[in-house]
CSV table of C-alpha atoms and ligand atoms in Angstrom, one decimal:
chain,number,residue,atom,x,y,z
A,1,UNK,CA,-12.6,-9.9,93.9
A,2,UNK,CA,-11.9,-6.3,95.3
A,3,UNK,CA,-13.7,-3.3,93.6
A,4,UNK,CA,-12.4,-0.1,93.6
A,5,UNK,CA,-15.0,2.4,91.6
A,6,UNK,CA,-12.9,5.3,89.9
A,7,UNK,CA,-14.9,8.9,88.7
A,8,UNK,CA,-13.7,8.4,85.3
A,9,UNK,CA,-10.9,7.4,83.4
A,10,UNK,CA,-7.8,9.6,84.5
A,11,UNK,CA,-9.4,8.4,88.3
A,12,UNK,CA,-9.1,4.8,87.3
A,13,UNK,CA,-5.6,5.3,86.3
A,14,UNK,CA,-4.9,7.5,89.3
A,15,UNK,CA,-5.9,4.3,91.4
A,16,UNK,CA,-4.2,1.9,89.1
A,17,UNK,CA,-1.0,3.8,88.8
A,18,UNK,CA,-0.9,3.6,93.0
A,19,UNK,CA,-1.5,0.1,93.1
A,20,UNK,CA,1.4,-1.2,90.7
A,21,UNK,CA,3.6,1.8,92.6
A,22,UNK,CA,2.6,0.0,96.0
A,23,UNK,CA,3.7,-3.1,94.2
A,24,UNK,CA,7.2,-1.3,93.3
A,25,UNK,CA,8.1,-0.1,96.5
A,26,UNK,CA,7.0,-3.0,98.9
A,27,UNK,CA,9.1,-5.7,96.5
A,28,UNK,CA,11.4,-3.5,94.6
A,29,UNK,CA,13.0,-6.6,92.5
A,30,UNK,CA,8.9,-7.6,91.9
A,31,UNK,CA,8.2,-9.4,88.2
A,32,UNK,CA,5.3,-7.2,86.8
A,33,UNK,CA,3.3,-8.1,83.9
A,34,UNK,CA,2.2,-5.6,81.9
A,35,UNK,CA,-0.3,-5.1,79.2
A,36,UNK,CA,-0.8,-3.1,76.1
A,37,UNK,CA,-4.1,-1.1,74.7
A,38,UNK,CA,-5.4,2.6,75.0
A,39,UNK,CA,-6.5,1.7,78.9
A,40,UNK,CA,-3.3,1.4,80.7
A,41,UNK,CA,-1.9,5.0,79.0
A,42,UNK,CA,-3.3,6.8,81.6
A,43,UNK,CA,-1.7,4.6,84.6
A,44,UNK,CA,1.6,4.6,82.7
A,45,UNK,CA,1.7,8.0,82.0
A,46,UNK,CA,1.5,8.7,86.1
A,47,UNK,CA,3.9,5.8,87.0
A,48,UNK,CA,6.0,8.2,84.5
A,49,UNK,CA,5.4,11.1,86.5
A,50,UNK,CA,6.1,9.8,89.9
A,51,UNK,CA,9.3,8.1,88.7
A,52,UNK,CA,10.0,11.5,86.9
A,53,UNK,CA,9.6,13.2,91.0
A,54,UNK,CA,11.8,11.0,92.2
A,55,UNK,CA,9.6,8.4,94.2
A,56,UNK,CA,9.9,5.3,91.9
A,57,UNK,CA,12.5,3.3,90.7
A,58,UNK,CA,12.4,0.7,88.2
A,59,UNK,CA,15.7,0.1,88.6
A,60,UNK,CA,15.8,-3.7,90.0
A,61,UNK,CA,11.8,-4.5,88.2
A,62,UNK,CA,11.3,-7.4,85.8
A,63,UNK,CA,8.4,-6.9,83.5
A,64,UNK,CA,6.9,-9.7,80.9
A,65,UNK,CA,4.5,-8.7,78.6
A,66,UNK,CA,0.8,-10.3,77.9
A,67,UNK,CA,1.4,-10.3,74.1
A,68,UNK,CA,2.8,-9.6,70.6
A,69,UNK,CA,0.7,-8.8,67.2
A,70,UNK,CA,2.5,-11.8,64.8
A,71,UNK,CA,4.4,-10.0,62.4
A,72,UNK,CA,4.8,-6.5,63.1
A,73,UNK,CA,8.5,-5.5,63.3
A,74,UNK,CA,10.1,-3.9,66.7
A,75,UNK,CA,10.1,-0.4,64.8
A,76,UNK,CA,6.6,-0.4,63.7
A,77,UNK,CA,4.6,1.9,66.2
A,78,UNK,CA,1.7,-0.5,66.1
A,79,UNK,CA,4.1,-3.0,67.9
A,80,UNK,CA,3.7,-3.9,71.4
A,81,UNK,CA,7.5,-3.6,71.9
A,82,UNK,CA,7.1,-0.2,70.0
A,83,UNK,CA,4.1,0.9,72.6
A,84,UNK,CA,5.8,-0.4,75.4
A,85,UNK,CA,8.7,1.6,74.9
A,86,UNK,CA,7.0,4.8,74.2
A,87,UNK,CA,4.4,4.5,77.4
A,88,UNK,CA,6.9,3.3,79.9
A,89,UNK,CA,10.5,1.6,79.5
A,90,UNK,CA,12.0,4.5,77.3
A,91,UNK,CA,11.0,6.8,80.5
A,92,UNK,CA,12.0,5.2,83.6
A,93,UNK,CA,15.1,3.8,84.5
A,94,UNK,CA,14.5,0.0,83.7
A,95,UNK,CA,17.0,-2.2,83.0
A,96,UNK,CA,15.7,-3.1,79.5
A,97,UNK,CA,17.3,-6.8,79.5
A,98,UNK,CA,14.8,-7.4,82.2
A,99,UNK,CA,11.9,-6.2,80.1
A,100,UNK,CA,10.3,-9.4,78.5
A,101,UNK,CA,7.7,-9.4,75.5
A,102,UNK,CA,6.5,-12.4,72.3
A,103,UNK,CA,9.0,-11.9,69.7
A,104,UNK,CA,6.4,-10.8,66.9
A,105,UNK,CA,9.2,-10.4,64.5
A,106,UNK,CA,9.7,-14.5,64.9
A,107,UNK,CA,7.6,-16.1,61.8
A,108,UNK,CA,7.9,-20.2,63.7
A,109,UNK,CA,5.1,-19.7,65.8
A,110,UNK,CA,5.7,-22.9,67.7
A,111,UNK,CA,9.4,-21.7,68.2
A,112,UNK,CA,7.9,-18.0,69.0
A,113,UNK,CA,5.8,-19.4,71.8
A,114,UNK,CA,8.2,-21.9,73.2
A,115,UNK,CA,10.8,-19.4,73.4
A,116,UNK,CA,8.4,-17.2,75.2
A,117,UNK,CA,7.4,-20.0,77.7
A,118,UNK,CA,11.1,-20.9,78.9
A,119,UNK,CA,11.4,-16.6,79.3
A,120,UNK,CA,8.1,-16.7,81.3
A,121,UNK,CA,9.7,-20.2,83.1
A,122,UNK,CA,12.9,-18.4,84.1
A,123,UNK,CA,11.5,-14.7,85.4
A,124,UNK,CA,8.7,-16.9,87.8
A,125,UNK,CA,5.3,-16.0,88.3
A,126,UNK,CA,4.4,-12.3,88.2
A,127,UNK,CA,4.2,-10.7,91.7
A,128,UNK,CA,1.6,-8.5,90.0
A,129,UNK,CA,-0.6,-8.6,86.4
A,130,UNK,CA,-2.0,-6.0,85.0
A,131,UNK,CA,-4.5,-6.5,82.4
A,132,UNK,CA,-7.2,-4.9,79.8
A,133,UNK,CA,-10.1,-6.5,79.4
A,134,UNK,CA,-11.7,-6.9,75.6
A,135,UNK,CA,-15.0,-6.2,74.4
A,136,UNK,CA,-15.7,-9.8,73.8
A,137,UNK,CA,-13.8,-10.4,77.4
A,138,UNK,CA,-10.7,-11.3,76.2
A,139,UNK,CA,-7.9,-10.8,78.4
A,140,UNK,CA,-4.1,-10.5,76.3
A,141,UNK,CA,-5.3,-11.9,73.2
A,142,UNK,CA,-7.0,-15.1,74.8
A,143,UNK,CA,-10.0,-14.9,72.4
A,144,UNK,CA,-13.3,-16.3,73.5
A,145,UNK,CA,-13.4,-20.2,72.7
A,146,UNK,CA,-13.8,-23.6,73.5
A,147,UNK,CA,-11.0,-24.4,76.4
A,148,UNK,CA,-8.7,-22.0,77.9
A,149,UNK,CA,-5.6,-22.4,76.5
A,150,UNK,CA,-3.0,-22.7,79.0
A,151,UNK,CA,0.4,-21.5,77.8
A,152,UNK,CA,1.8,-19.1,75.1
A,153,UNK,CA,0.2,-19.7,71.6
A,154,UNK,CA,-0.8,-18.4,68.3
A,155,UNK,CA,-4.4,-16.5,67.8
A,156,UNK,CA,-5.9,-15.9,65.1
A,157,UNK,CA,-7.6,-12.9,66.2
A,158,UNK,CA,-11.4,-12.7,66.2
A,159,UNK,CA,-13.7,-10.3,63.6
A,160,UNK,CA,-14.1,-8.3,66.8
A,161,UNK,CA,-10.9,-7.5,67.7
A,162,UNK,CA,-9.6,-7.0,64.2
A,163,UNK,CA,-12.2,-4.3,63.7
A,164,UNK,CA,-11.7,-3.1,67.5
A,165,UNK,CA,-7.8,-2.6,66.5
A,166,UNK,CA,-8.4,-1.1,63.1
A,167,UNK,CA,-8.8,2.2,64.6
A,168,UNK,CA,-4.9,1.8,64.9
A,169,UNK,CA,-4.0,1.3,61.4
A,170,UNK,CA,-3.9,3.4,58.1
A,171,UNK,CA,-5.4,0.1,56.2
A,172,UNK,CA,-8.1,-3.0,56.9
A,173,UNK,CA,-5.2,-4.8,55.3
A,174,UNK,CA,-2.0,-3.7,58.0
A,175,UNK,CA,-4.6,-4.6,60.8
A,176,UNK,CA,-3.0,-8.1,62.1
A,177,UNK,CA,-4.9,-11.2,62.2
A,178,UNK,CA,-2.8,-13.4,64.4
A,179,UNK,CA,-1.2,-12.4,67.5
A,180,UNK,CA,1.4,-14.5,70.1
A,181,UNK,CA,-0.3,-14.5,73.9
A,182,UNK,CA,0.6,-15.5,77.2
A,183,UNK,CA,-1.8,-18.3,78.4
A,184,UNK,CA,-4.8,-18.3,80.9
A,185,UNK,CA,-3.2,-20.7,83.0
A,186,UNK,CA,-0.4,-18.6,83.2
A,187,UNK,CA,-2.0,-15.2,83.9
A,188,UNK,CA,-3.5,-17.2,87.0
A,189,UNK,CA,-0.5,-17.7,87.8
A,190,UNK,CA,0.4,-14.3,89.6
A,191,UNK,CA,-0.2,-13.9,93.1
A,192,UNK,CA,-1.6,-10.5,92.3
A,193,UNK,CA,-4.1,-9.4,89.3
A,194,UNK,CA,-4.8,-6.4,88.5
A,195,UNK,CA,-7.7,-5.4,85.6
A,196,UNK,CA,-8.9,-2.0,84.7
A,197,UNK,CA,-11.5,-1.2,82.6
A,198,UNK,CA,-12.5,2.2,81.8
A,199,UNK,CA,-15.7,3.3,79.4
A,200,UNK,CA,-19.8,2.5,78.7
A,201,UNK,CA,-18.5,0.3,75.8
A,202,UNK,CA,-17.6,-2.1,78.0
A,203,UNK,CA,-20.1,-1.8,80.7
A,204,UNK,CA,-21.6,-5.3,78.9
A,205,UNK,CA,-18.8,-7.1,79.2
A,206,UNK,CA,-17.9,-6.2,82.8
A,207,UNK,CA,-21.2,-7.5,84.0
A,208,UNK,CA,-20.8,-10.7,82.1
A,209,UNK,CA,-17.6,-11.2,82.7
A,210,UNK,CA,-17.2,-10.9,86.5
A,211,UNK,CA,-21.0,-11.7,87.2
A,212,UNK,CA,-21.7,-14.1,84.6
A,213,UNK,CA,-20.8,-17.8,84.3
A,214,UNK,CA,-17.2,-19.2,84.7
A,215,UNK,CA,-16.6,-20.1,80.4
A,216,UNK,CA,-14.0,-19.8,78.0
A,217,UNK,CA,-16.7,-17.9,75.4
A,218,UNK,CA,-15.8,-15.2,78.1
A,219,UNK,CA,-11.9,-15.5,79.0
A,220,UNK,CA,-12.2,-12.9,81.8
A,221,UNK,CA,-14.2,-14.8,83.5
A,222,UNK,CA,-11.9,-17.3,84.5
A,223,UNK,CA,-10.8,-14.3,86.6
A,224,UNK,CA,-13.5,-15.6,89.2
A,225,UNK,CA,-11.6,-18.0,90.3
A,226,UNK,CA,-8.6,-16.1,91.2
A,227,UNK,CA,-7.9,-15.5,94.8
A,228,UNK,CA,-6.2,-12.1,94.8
A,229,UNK,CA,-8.1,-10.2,91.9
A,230,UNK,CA,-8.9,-6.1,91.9
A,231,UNK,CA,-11.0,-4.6,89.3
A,232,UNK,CA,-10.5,-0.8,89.0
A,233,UNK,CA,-13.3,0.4,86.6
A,234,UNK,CA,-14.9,3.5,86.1
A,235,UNK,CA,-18.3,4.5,87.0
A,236,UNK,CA,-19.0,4.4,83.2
A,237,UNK,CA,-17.8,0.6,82.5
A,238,UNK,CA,-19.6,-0.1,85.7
A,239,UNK,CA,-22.8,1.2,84.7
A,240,UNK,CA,-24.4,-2.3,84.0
A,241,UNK,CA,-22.4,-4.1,86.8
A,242,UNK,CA,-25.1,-6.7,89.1
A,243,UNK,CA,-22.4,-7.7,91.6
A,244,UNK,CA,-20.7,-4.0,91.8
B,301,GLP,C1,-6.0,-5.5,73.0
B,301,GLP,C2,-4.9,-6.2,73.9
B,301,GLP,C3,-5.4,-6.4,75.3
B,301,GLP,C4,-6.2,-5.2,75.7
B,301,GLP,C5,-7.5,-5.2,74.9
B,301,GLP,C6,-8.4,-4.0,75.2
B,301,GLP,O1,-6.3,-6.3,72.0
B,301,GLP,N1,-4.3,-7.3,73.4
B,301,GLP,O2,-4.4,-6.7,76.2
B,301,GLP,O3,-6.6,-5.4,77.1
B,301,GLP,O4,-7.2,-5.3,73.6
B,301,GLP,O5,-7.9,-2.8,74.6
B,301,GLP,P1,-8.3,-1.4,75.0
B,301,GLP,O6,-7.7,-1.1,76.3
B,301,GLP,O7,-7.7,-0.5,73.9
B,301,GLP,O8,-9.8,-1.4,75.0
């Protein structure tokens, strides 16, 4: 795993911003998954920027999305498909037919993640994935468990992350409780990962997630086993870190 140490948060997303714009430029038609959550803001709001100057263009890029929250419709802001459109696609110049995300609004989950898989089948393995990384080390909304699950499915989201996304909500009640994800087996499926982490709040996690023990109870941790993983984290989240 490469380690890049950022200052602090707007660093972090400095660094991570150049690393998906790297990705852009060398492999313009690249298949870039993205993710959702107050960390990648900052790294969207300068891919924004650059595009905005004139030296990116999203014009040929493919982008499939780690998940959906169950329920929410495309209009609600809580929506991934809302936040995606407001951080990134509504600003760039991306075809949106090639932008890919979970139908939330779909109520079958089984049809919900199948639909999801054959999207995920025809667009190929991401050339790069971005992801967040949970308090409780999830990674999408692969909750800590027993297995890893491989493909799309259903959560029910844990205690943690419901109360982790409350602060997002008017209500406890509007706060989801089942979300659709992409799969561990197929975020290990892109040649290139990207994870950035960003705060002392998750300066736990970080250490047992990329110097702990290989376990689903810690979904990031299957990360390990990646060949071609960079962590971008700032000083902050790194603060507890053994193998940093
Ligand atoms: C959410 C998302 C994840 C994200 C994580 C961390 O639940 N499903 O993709 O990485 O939680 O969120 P944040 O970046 O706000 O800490």
């Amino acid at each position: 795993m490469k380690l890049y140490r950022a200052k602090d948060y707007n660093d972090m997303s400095r660094k991570a911003a150049s690393i998906i714009s790297a990705q852009i430029l060398m492999k313009p038609n690249c298949v870039l998954g993205l993710a959702t959550g107050s960390t990648p803001i900052g790294a969207y709001r300068q891919l924004v920027d650059w595009y905005a100057q004139g030296d990116l263009d999203f014009s040929e890029v493919t982008t499939v999305n780690l998940d959906e929250y169950k329920g929410l419709t495309r209009d609600n802001p809580q929506s991934y498909y809302y936040f995606m459109n407001e951080h990134l696609f509504s600003k760039v110049n991306i075809c949106k037919s090639r932008t890919f995300l979970p139908d939330g609004t779909e109520p079958d989950s089984h049809t919900a993640c199948e639909n999801y898989n054959e999207t995920l089948r025809a667009v190929g393995a991401a050339d790069l994935q971005l992801l967040g990384l949970g308090h409780n080390g999830h990674i999408g909304f692969n909750e800590p468990g027993e297995y890893f699950p491989t493909e799309t499915h259903c959560i029910d989201l844990s205690e943690q992350t419901i109360k982790a996304n409350a602060r997002f909500f008017q209500t406890m009640d509007e706060v989801p409780r089942q979300a659709y994800t992409m799969g561990i087996k197929t975020i290990l499926s892109a040649r290139k990962i990207l994870i950035i982490v960003s705060g002392e709040d998750k300066a736990d996690i970080v250490n047992t997630a990329f110097s702990g023990p290989v376990t689903p109870r810690v979904p990031a941790s299957i990360l390990q086993l990646h060949g071609n993983v960079t962590l971008v984290a700032d000083e902050a989240a790194l603060s507890k870190f053994q193998k940093g």
